[in-house]
mmCIF file of C-alpha atoms in Angstrom:
data_model
loop_
_atom_site.group_PDB
_atom_site.id
_atom_site.type_symbol
_atom_site.label_atom_id
_atom_site.label_comp_id
_atom_site.label_asym_id
_atom_site.label_seq_id
_atom_site.Cartn_x
_atom_site.Cartn_y
_atom_site.Cartn_z
ATOM 1 C CA UNK K 1 64.226 41.997 17.739
ATOM 2 C CA UNK K 2 62.705 45.364 18.791
ATOM 3 C CA UNK K 3 59.332 46.903 18.175
ATOM 4 C CA UNK K 4 58.885 50.450 16.918
ATOM 5 C CA UNK K 5 57.130 52.651 19.496
ATOM 6 C CA UNK K 6 54.379 53.550 17.026
ATOM 7 C CA UNK K 7 53.753 50.016 15.746
ATOM 8 C CA UNK K 8 51.176 48.076 17.757
ATOM 9 C CA UNK K 9 52.527 44.597 17.017
ATOM 10 C CA UNK K 10 55.398 43.048 15.145
ATOM 11 C CA UNK K 11 55.919 39.336 14.403
ATOM 12 C CA UNK K 12 58.943 37.914 12.744
ATOM 13 C CA UNK K 13 59.146 35.391 9.928
ATOM 14 C CA UNK K 14 60.133 31.883 10.844
ATOM 15 C CA UNK K 15 63.616 31.673 12.324
ATOM 16 C CA UNK K 16 65.555 28.450 11.826
ATOM 17 C CA UNK K 17 68.292 27.562 14.319
ATOM 18 C CA UNK K 18 70.116 25.017 12.187
ATOM 19 C CA UNK K 19 72.770 24.405 14.810
ATOM 20 C CA UNK K 20 70.295 23.353 17.495
ATOM 21 C CA UNK K 21 67.643 22.193 15.016
ATOM 22 C CA UNK K 22 65.085 24.571 16.535
ATOM 23 C CA UNK K 23 62.395 26.666 14.865
ATOM 24 C CA UNK K 24 61.120 29.951 16.314
ATOM 25 C CA UNK K 25 58.607 32.714 15.879
ATOM 26 C CA UNK K 26 59.136 36.023 17.682
ATOM 27 C CA UNK K 27 56.528 38.645 18.527
ATOM 28 C CA UNK K 28 56.769 42.073 20.207
ATOM 29 C CA UNK K 29 54.338 44.873 21.045
ATOM 30 C CA UNK K 30 54.689 48.243 22.878
ATOM 31 C CA UNK K 31 53.396 48.837 26.402
ATOM 32 C CA UNK K 32 51.157 51.892 26.785
ATOM 33 C CA UNK K 33 48.952 53.405 29.435
ATOM 34 C CA UNK K 34 45.193 53.289 29.178
ATOM 35 C CA UNK K 35 45.062 56.702 27.499
ATOM 36 C CA UNK K 36 47.318 55.275 24.754
ATOM 37 C CA UNK K 37 49.684 58.260 25.005
ATOM 38 C CA UNK K 38 53.008 57.455 26.645
ATOM 39 C CA UNK K 39 55.287 54.608 25.588
ATOM 40 C CA UNK K 40 56.483 52.554 28.551
ATOM 41 C CA UNK K 41 58.300 49.621 27.012
ATOM 42 C CA UNK K 42 58.049 46.479 24.882
ATOM 43 C CA UNK K 43 56.604 43.015 25.522
ATOM 44 C CA UNK K 44 58.675 40.363 23.785
ATOM 45 C CA UNK K 45 57.590 36.732 23.224
ATOM 46 C CA UNK K 46 58.958 33.740 21.389
ATOM 47 C CA UNK K 47 57.162 30.584 20.183
ATOM 48 C CA UNK K 48 59.006 27.316 19.719
ATOM 49 C CA UNK K 49 57.512 25.616 16.628
ATOM 50 C CA UNK K 50 57.937 22.200 18.176
ATOM 51 C CA UNK K 51 54.794 23.110 20.077
ATOM 52 C CA UNK K 52 52.945 23.452 16.767
ATOM 53 C CA UNK K 53 54.387 20.153 15.636
ATOM 54 C CA UNK K 54 52.841 18.515 18.694
ATOM 55 C CA UNK K 55 49.602 20.464 18.257
ATOM 56 C CA UNK K 56 49.203 19.747 14.531
ATOM 57 C CA UNK K 57 49.818 16.046 14.938
ATOM 58 C CA UNK K 58 46.695 15.676 17.071
ATOM 59 C CA UNK K 59 44.063 16.295 14.337
ATOM 60 C CA UNK K 60 43.138 13.161 12.398
ATOM 61 C CA UNK K 61 43.849 13.921 8.765
ATOM 62 C CA UNK K 62 42.566 11.582 6.069
ATOM 63 C CA UNK K 63 44.119 10.906 2.690
ATOM 64 C CA UNK K 64 46.498 13.647 1.581
ATOM 65 C CA UNK K 65 44.908 16.442 3.656
ATOM 66 C CA UNK K 66 47.332 18.909 5.288
ATOM 67 C CA UNK K 67 47.368 21.491 8.050
ATOM 68 C CA UNK K 68 49.734 24.439 7.939
ATOM 69 C CA UNK K 69 50.547 27.825 9.444
ATOM 70 C CA UNK K 70 51.035 30.810 7.108
ATOM 71 C CA UNK K 71 51.844 34.440 7.733
ATOM 72 C CA UNK K 72 50.006 37.458 6.406
ATOM 73 C CA UNK K 73 51.923 37.262 3.131
ATOM 74 C CA UNK K 74 50.852 33.674 2.504
ATOM 75 C CA UNK K 75 54.261 32.194 3.310
ATOM 76 C CA UNK K 76 54.359 28.726 4.783
ATOM 77 C CA UNK K 77 55.848 28.780 8.288
ATOM 78 C CA UNK K 78 54.925 25.284 9.330
ATOM 79 C CA UNK K 79 53.473 22.291 7.493
ATOM 80 C CA UNK K 80 52.070 18.949 8.612
ATOM 81 C CA UNK K 81 52.668 16.321 7.424
ATOM 82 C CA UNK K 82 56.250 17.513 7.335
ATOM 83 C CA UNK K 83 57.328 18.843 3.931
ATOM 84 C CA UNK K 84 60.753 20.491 3.882
ATOM 85 C CA UNK K 85 60.183 21.857 0.364
ATOM 86 C CA UNK K 86 57.113 23.743 1.522
ATOM 87 C CA UNK K 87 58.629 25.869 4.280
ATOM 88 C CA UNK K 88 59.274 29.413 3.245
ATOM 89 C CA UNK K 89 57.333 29.184 -0.003
ATOM 90 C CA UNK K 90 54.403 31.440 -0.631
ATOM 91 C CA UNK K 91 51.115 29.931 -1.549
ATOM 92 C CA UNK K 92 48.962 31.396 -4.297
ATOM 93 C CA UNK K 93 45.606 32.054 -2.701
ATOM 94 C CA UNK K 94 42.396 32.274 -4.640
ATOM 95 C CA UNK K 95 41.291 34.871 -2.081
ATOM 96 C CA UNK K 96 43.358 38.086 -1.991
ATOM 97 C CA UNK K 97 46.046 38.553 0.646
ATOM 98 C CA UNK K 98 44.282 41.646 1.878
ATOM 99 C CA UNK K 99 41.188 39.560 2.367
ATOM 100 C CA UNK K 100 43.077 37.264 4.670
ATOM 101 C CA UNK K 101 44.612 40.129 6.562
ATOM 102 C CA UNK K 102 41.264 41.830 6.991
ATOM 103 C CA UNK K 103 39.270 38.759 7.999
ATOM 104 C CA UNK K 104 39.106 37.804 11.641
ATOM 105 C CA UNK K 105 36.626 34.936 11.295
ATOM 106 C CA UNK K 106 37.262 31.518 9.739
ATOM 107 C CA UNK K 107 36.299 31.214 6.074
ATOM 108 C CA UNK K 108 36.549 28.835 3.126
ATOM 109 C CA UNK K 109 38.680 29.473 0.096
ATOM 110 C CA UNK K 110 41.263 27.778 -2.058
ATOM 111 C CA UNK K 111 44.968 27.882 -2.802
ATOM 112 C CA UNK K 112 47.448 26.835 -5.441
ATOM 113 C CA UNK K 113 50.091 24.614 -3.864
ATOM 114 C CA UNK K 114 53.679 25.650 -4.709
ATOM 115 C CA UNK K 115 54.683 22.008 -4.423
ATOM 116 C CA UNK K 116 52.639 20.513 -7.261
ATOM 117 C CA UNK K 117 50.729 23.485 -8.673
ATOM 118 C CA UNK K 118 47.390 21.814 -7.939
ATOM 119 C CA UNK K 119 44.348 23.759 -6.803
ATOM 120 C CA UNK K 120 43.195 22.678 -3.377
ATOM 121 C CA UNK K 121 40.121 23.669 -1.382
ATOM 122 C CA UNK K 122 41.169 25.247 1.893
ATOM 123 C CA UNK K 123 39.701 26.288 5.221
ATOM 124 C CA UNK K 124 41.322 29.404 6.718
ATOM 125 C CA UNK K 125 41.303 30.174 10.456
ATOM 126 C CA UNK K 126 43.001 33.491 11.337
ATOM 127 C CA UNK K 127 44.595 33.619 14.789
ATOM 128 C CA UNK K 128 43.248 36.504 16.840
ATOM 129 C CA UNK K 129 45.789 39.273 17.584
ATOM 130 C CA UNK K 130 48.481 37.592 15.461
ATOM 131 C CA UNK K 131 49.303 37.881 11.732
ATOM 132 C CA UNK K 132 49.117 34.144 11.277
ATOM 133 C CA UNK K 133 46.500 31.871 9.777
ATOM 134 C CA UNK K 134 45.948 28.134 10.162
ATOM 135 C CA UNK K 135 45.137 26.537 6.805
ATOM 136 C CA UNK K 136 43.628 23.075 6.352
ATOM 137 C CA UNK K 137 43.659 21.779 2.774
ATOM 138 C CA UNK K 138 42.250 18.782 0.958
ATOM 139 C CA UNK K 139 43.149 17.155 -2.365
ATOM 140 C CA UNK K 140 40.222 17.414 -4.760
ATOM 141 C CA UNK K 141 40.909 14.043 -6.318
ATOM 142 C CA UNK K 142 40.857 12.404 -2.876
ATOM 143 C CA UNK K 143 37.599 14.111 -2.020
ATOM 144 C CA UNK K 144 36.099 13.200 -5.375
ATOM 145 C CA UNK K 145 37.301 9.623 -4.999
ATOM 146 C CA UNK K 146 35.666 9.381 -1.596
ATOM 147 C CA UNK K 147 32.563 11.109 -2.958
ATOM 148 C CA UNK K 148 32.406 8.703 -5.906
ATOM 149 C CA UNK K 149 32.879 5.764 -3.559
ATOM 150 C CA UNK K 150 30.104 6.979 -1.270
ATOM 151 C CA UNK K 151 27.936 7.754 -4.273
ATOM 152 C CA UNK K 152 28.524 4.248 -5.621
ATOM 153 C CA UNK K 153 27.540 2.826 -2.240
ATOM 154 C CA UNK K 154 24.428 5.006 -2.046
ATOM 155 C CA UNK K 155 23.572 4.153 -5.646
ATOM 156 C CA UNK K 156 24.056 0.457 -5.003
ATOM 157 C CA UNK K 157 21.981 0.615 -1.861
ATOM 158 C CA UNK K 158 19.371 2.662 -3.722
ATOM 159 C CA UNK K 159 19.232 0.118 -6.553
ATOM 160 C CA UNK K 160 19.036 -2.708 -4.019
ATOM 161 C CA UNK K 161 16.276 -1.018 -2.041
ATOM 162 C CA UNK K 162 14.414 -0.098 -5.237
ATOM 163 C CA UNK K 163 14.710 -3.651 -6.487
ATOM 164 C CA UNK K 164 13.542 -4.943 -3.133
ATOM 165 C CA UNK K 165 10.558 -2.572 -3.134
ATOM 166 C CA UNK K 166 9.678 -3.543 -6.707
ATOM 167 C CA UNK K 167 9.996 -7.196 -5.751
ATOM 168 C CA UNK K 168 7.777 -6.701 -2.722
ATOM 169 C CA UNK K 169 5.256 -4.795 -4.836
ATOM 170 C CA UNK K 170 5.203 -7.579 -7.438
ATOM 171 C CA UNK K 171 4.905 -10.176 -4.689
ATOM 172 C CA UNK K 172 2.047 -8.240 -3.101
ATOM 173 C CA UNK K 173 0.384 -7.974 -6.511
ATOM 174 C CA UNK K 174 0.767 -11.698 -7.129
ATOM 175 C CA UNK K 175 -0.563 -12.462 -3.652
ATOM 176 C CA UNK K 176 -3.505 -10.130 -4.244
ATOM 177 C CA UNK K 177 -4.203 -11.780 -7.603
ATOM 178 C CA UNK K 178 -3.919 -15.210 -6.023
ATOM 179 C CA UNK K 179 -6.251 -14.136 -3.232
ATOM 180 C CA UNK K 180 -8.745 -12.782 -5.750
ATOM 181 C CA UNK K 181 -8.534 -15.984 -7.788
ATOM 182 C CA UNK K 182 -9.093 -18.049 -4.654
ATOM 183 C CA UNK K 183 -12.051 -15.854 -3.734
ATOM 184 C CA UNK K 184 -13.520 -16.276 -7.216
ATOM 185 C CA UNK K 185 -12.928 -20.022 -7.119
ATOM 186 C CA UNK K 186 -14.511 -20.200 -3.668
ATOM 187 C CA UNK K 187 -17.542 -18.296 -4.928
ATOM 188 C CA UNK K 188 -17.771 -20.533 -7.972
ATOM 189 C CA UNK K 189 -17.486 -23.621 -5.797
ATOM 190 C CA UNK K 190 -20.115 -22.279 -3.426
ATOM 191 C CA UNK K 191 -22.386 -21.529 -6.374
ATOM 192 C CA UNK K 192 -21.969 -25.051 -7.736
ATOM 193 C CA UNK K 193 -22.671 -26.561 -4.319
ATOM 194 C CA UNK K 194 -25.588 -24.356 -3.282
ATOM 195 C CA UNK K 195 -27.213 -23.304 -6.563
ATOM 196 C CA UNK K 196 -28.953 -25.136 -9.347
ATOM 197 C CA UNK K 197 -26.723 -25.476 -12.391
ATOM 198 C CA UNK K 198 -29.508 -24.923 -14.922
ATOM 199 C CA UNK K 199 -31.552 -22.060 -13.428
ATOM 200 C CA UNK K 200 -28.959 -20.561 -10.977
ATOM 201 C CA UNK K 201 -31.671 -20.690 -8.302
ATOM 202 C CA UNK K 202 -30.866 -22.052 -4.820
ATOM 203 C CA UNK K 203 -30.816 -25.855 -4.743
ATOM 204 C CA UNK K 204 -32.056 -28.169 -1.998
ATOM 205 C CA UNK K 205 -29.041 -27.561 0.279
ATOM 206 C CA UNK K 206 -29.455 -23.793 0.112
ATOM 207 C CA UNK K 207 -33.233 -24.171 0.451
ATOM 208 C CA UNK K 208 -32.806 -26.111 3.716
ATOM 209 C CA UNK K 209 -30.629 -23.298 5.093
ATOM 210 C CA UNK K 210 -33.090 -20.611 4.030
ATOM 211 C CA UNK K 211 -36.025 -22.560 5.482
ATOM 212 C CA UNK K 212 -34.197 -22.917 8.805
ATOM 213 C CA UNK K 213 -33.736 -19.141 8.837
ATOM 214 C CA UNK K 214 -37.423 -18.620 8.049
ATOM 215 C CA UNK K 215 -38.456 -20.942 10.896
ATOM 216 C CA UNK K 216 -36.134 -19.091 13.320
ATOM 217 C CA UNK K 217 -37.567 -15.732 12.228
ATOM 218 C CA UNK K 218 -41.098 -17.078 12.696
ATOM 219 C CA UNK K 219 -40.284 -18.221 16.238
ATOM 220 C CA UNK K 220 -38.761 -14.851 17.060
ATOM 221 C CA UNK K 221 -41.555 -12.656 15.612
ATOM 222 C CA UNK K 222 -44.520 -14.980 16.067
ATOM 223 C CA UNK K 223 -45.512 -14.530 12.402
ATOM 224 C CA UNK K 224 -46.613 -17.215 9.974
ATOM 225 C CA UNK K 225 -44.600 -18.363 7.017
ATOM 226 C CA UNK K 226 -45.566 -20.522 4.043
ATOM 227 C CA UNK K 227 -43.866 -23.062 1.814
ATOM 228 C CA UNK K 228 -45.238 -23.357 -1.749
ATOM 229 C CA UNK K 229 -44.300 -26.543 -3.593
ATOM 230 C CA UNK K 230 -44.907 -25.916 -7.313
ATOM 231 C CA UNK K 231 -44.776 -28.473 -10.128
ATOM 232 C CA UNK K 232 -45.037 -27.443 -13.781
ATOM 233 C CA UNK K 233 -47.707 -29.346 -15.715
ATOM 234 C CA UNK K 234 -47.287 -30.675 -19.243
ATOM 235 C CA UNK K 235 -43.490 -30.368 -19.428
ATOM 236 C CA UNK K 236 -43.063 -33.945 -20.686
ATOM 237 C CA UNK K 237 -44.892 -33.351 -24.002
ATOM 238 C CA UNK K 238 -42.485 -30.462 -24.733
ATOM 239 C CA UNK K 239 -39.448 -32.674 -24.054
ATOM 240 C CA UNK K 240 -40.877 -35.469 -26.158
ATOM 241 C CA UNK K 241 -41.598 -33.174 -29.105
ATOM 242 C CA UNK K 242 -38.482 -30.972 -29.131
ATOM 243 C CA UNK K 243 -35.966 -32.578 -26.785
ATOM 244 C CA UNK K 244 -34.688 -31.684 -23.346
ATOM 245 C CA UNK K 245 -33.086 -28.481 -24.606
ATOM 246 C CA UNK K 246 -36.556 -27.025 -25.073
ATOM 247 C CA UNK K 247 -37.606 -28.197 -21.609
ATOM 248 C CA UNK K 248 -34.452 -26.678 -20.049
ATOM 249 C CA UNK K 249 -35.159 -23.309 -21.647
ATOM 250 C CA UNK K 250 -38.720 -23.386 -20.338
ATOM 251 C CA UNK K 251 -37.456 -24.202 -16.826
ATOM 252 C CA UNK K 252 -35.048 -21.250 -16.948
ATOM 253 C CA UNK K 253 -37.849 -18.918 -18.024
ATOM 254 C CA UNK K 254 -40.170 -20.304 -15.327
ATOM 255 C CA UNK K 255 -37.518 -19.665 -12.659
ATOM 256 C CA UNK K 256 -37.227 -16.015 -13.727
ATOM 257 C CA UNK K 257 -40.990 -15.599 -13.620
ATOM 258 C CA UNK K 258 -41.047 -16.987 -10.082
ATOM 259 C CA UNK K 259 -38.362 -14.520 -8.954
ATOM 260 C CA UNK K 260 -40.448 -11.617 -10.254
ATOM 261 C CA UNK K 261 -43.539 -12.902 -8.432
ATOM 262 C CA UNK K 262 -42.250 -12.557 -4.852
ATOM 263 C CA UNK K 263 -40.345 -10.039 -2.724
ATOM 264 C CA UNK K 264 -36.577 -10.023 -2.172
ATOM 265 C CA UNK K 265 -36.914 -11.438 1.360
ATOM 266 C CA UNK K 266 -38.652 -14.551 0.055
ATOM 267 C CA UNK K 267 -36.814 -17.543 -1.411
ATOM 268 C CA UNK K 268 -37.251 -19.222 -4.794
ATOM 269 C CA UNK K 269 -35.488 -22.563 -5.243
ATOM 270 C CA UNK K 270 -35.511 -25.521 -7.621
ATOM 271 C CA UNK K 271 -35.769 -29.029 -6.247
ATOM 272 C CA UNK K 272 -35.174 -30.790 -9.548
ATOM 273 C CA UNK K 273 -37.147 -31.864 -12.586
ATOM 274 C CA UNK K 274 -40.185 -29.582 -12.912
ATOM 275 C CA UNK K 275 -40.489 -28.842 -9.180
ATOM 276 C CA UNK K 276 -39.856 -25.414 -7.600
ATOM 277 C CA UNK K 277 -40.244 -24.134 -4.034
ATOM 278 C CA UNK K 278 -41.150 -20.659 -2.797
ATOM 279 C CA UNK K 279 -40.693 -19.799 0.903
ATOM 280 C CA UNK K 280 -42.739 -16.822 2.094
ATOM 281 C CA UNK K 281 -41.732 -15.129 5.358
ATOM 282 C CA UNK K 282 -43.211 -12.508 7.661
ATOM 283 C CA UNK K 283 -46.874 -12.985 6.842
ATOM 284 C CA UNK K 284 -49.212 -12.313 9.801
ATOM 285 C CA UNK K 285 -49.731 -13.629 13.316
ATOM 286 C CA UNK K 286 -53.261 -14.786 12.384
ATOM 287 C CA UNK K 287 -53.523 -18.060 10.494
ATOM 288 C CA UNK K 288 -56.550 -17.152 8.361
ATOM 289 C CA UNK K 289 -55.101 -13.790 7.273
ATOM 290 C CA UNK K 290 -51.749 -15.434 6.546
ATOM 291 C CA UNK K 291 -53.555 -18.064 4.470
ATOM 292 C CA UNK K 292 -55.249 -15.349 2.410
ATOM 293 C CA UNK K 293 -51.892 -13.652 1.736
ATOM 294 C CA UNK K 294 -50.248 -16.908 0.733
ATOM 295 C CA UNK K 295 -53.197 -17.764 -1.577
ATOM 296 C CA UNK K 296 -52.985 -14.356 -3.256
ATOM 297 C CA UNK K 297 -49.277 -14.829 -3.997
ATOM 298 C CA UNK K 298 -49.876 -18.404 -5.212
ATOM 299 C CA UNK K 299 -52.533 -17.163 -7.672
ATOM 300 C CA UNK K 300 -50.167 -14.464 -8.879
ATOM 301 C CA UNK K 301 -47.481 -17.099 -9.474
ATOM 302 C CA UNK K 302 -49.957 -19.393 -11.274
ATOM 303 C CA UNK K 303 -50.899 -16.532 -13.576
ATOM 304 C CA UNK K 304 -47.268 -15.760 -14.461
ATOM 305 C CA UNK K 305 -46.451 -19.422 -15.086
ATOM 306 C CA UNK K 306 -49.515 -19.983 -17.304
ATOM 307 C CA UNK K 307 -48.554 -17.249 -19.757
ATOM 308 C CA UNK K 308 -47.288 -18.574 -23.119
ATOM 309 C CA UNK K 309 -43.582 -19.473 -23.400
ATOM 310 C CA UNK K 310 -41.970 -18.269 -26.609
ATOM 311 C CA UNK K 311 -38.869 -20.369 -27.157
ATOM 312 C CA UNK K 312 -36.248 -20.177 -29.907
ATOM 313 C CA UNK K 313 -34.817 -23.580 -30.818
ATOM 314 C CA UNK K 314 -32.503 -24.947 -33.513
ATOM 315 C CA UNK K 315 -33.017 -27.792 -35.912
ATOM 316 C CA UNK K 316 -30.458 -30.551 -36.394
ATOM 317 C CA UNK K 317 -29.034 -28.508 -39.271
ATOM 318 C CA UNK K 318 -28.649 -25.443 -37.045
ATOM 319 C CA UNK K 319 -31.565 -23.490 -38.463
ATOM 320 C CA UNK K 320 -33.360 -21.472 -35.731
ATOM 321 C CA UNK K 321 -37.095 -21.705 -35.309
ATOM 322 C CA UNK K 322 -39.598 -20.410 -32.734
ATOM 323 C CA UNK K 323 -42.309 -22.270 -30.850
ATOM 324 C CA UNK K 324 -45.007 -21.301 -28.375
ATOM 325 C CA UNK K 325 -45.774 -23.580 -25.462
ATOM 326 C CA UNK K 326 -48.488 -23.346 -22.793
ATOM 327 C CA UNK K 327 -47.802 -24.726 -19.351
ATOM 328 C CA UNK K 328 -49.834 -24.704 -16.154
ATOM 329 C CA UNK K 329 -48.766 -25.474 -12.564
ATOM 330 C CA UNK K 330 -49.969 -27.422 -9.537
ATOM 331 C CA UNK K 331 -49.227 -25.827 -6.156
ATOM 332 C CA UNK K 332 -49.333 -27.243 -2.637
ATOM 333 C CA UNK K 333 -49.052 -24.848 0.314
ATOM 334 C CA UNK K 334 -48.062 -25.571 3.921
ATOM 335 C CA UNK K 335 -48.317 -22.809 6.517
ATOM 336 C CA UNK K 336 -45.976 -22.853 9.511
ATOM 337 C CA UNK K 337 -45.493 -20.861 12.665
ATOM 338 C CA UNK K 338 -42.463 -20.908 14.918
ATOM 339 C CA UNK K 339 -43.428 -23.055 17.885
ATOM 340 C CA UNK K 340 -44.860 -25.877 15.741
ATOM 341 C CA UNK K 341 -42.544 -25.645 12.718
ATOM 342 C CA UNK K 342 -40.306 -28.536 11.727
ATOM 343 C CA UNK K 343 -38.675 -28.632 8.340
ATOM 344 C CA UNK K 344 -39.363 -32.254 7.467
ATOM 345 C CA UNK K 345 -43.031 -31.894 8.400
ATOM 346 C CA UNK K 346 -43.379 -28.690 6.379
ATOM 347 C CA UNK K 347 -42.075 -30.392 3.218
ATOM 348 C CA UNK K 348 -44.233 -33.440 3.832
ATOM 349 C CA UNK K 349 -47.398 -31.337 4.217
ATOM 350 C CA UNK K 350 -46.652 -29.198 1.157
ATOM 351 C CA UNK K 351 -46.043 -32.302 -0.951
ATOM 352 C CA UNK K 352 -49.336 -33.756 0.207
ATOM 353 C CA UNK K 353 -51.128 -30.579 -0.839
ATOM 354 C CA UNK K 354 -49.333 -30.585 -4.227
ATOM 355 C CA UNK K 355 -50.525 -34.134 -4.975
ATOM 356 C CA UNK K 356 -54.068 -33.058 -4.117
ATOM 357 C CA UNK K 357 -53.770 -30.169 -6.591
ATOM 358 C CA UNK K 358 -52.668 -32.510 -9.377
ATOM 359 C CA UNK K 359 -55.401 -35.016 -8.564
ATOM 360 C CA UNK K 360 -57.941 -32.172 -8.718
ATOM 361 C CA UNK K 361 -57.146 -31.672 -12.405
ATOM 362 C CA UNK K 362 -53.887 -29.681 -12.378
ATOM 363 C CA UNK K 363 -53.460 -25.912 -12.596
ATOM 364 C CA UNK K 364 -54.877 -25.923 -9.056
ATOM 365 C CA UNK K 365 -53.815 -24.595 -5.629
ATOM 366 C CA UNK K 366 -54.337 -26.599 -2.451
ATOM 367 C CA UNK K 367 -53.499 -25.992 1.233
ATOM 368 C CA UNK K 368 -52.573 -28.684 3.695
ATOM 369 C CA UNK K 369 -55.673 -28.480 5.852
ATOM 370 C CA UNK K 370 -54.888 -30.814 8.733
ATOM 371 C CA UNK K 371 -52.824 -28.143 10.575
ATOM 372 C CA UNK K 372 -49.308 -28.320 12.048
#
């Protein structure tokens, strides 16, 4: 094969040596000086295609993917995996032949296989300085099958993860609801244990805790506190005339009046029956002044409790009717200060003063005068 002096490069089609079972490609180009003027000869080269067979077997092809070598006219020169029917046939390229000739950089395209007439996506890689192009193709159905398989996996994983997240969310919600229910039950239990069922005021257990806190505060600040033991007078005639329902409603109303008579830092509790307790804290560091403050609050409480009680009751037939009841109170007061305060003694002194108030004719206020 010779090259024309005015042609820069010439490459032959594939040459089959059937006798020796060899395949060849031949290339030639003229030799010129740097000024590109005089012709000095021809460089001739040959390529044994067994080298391509070795080279093309190295890439790992999956499924029915192929790798091939084509010339500038789109003719198959070499094909791997080996396909004797493919050699020498011209592929129908989606991109124009001129596009392939003109491009020097790899690009993506497609081709129509002359073997089965199926459209195949293809990656083209032109070889620099040679009119050959390496083409790697894939079968759409294989790619779609793999894509569908991967999509099924992703979808399955997505469904599994979504289900797991939903399950965790539901579990968290159930745990939160259970926690809230336990908190509510704990509060209800605490209320039943520490508060009076009828009036919802602190009961004796809660009162003991509050009184301990008041004693500790008195020791810390050096200020007096006071315990008022209050018993409602003339509750029994109301129960005898209208039943215990009427007495219960009066006790509830009396508890509310007591709450409105003192500050939020003080404690109002019910001991049971017609007896209530008020614990006053943070009075003064002087006993006489503290006594005056406690007496003023006790009189205020006595005034609130002596106001008429307007109660709505029901007859045995369910007919509502209203009554008005007057009730007084007897109050015993025990002052305490930190260094001398003991809970049992405070209750004992207040009870002594309460009995003195009742013996004095009821609706009276008495202090325990012996001192702590």
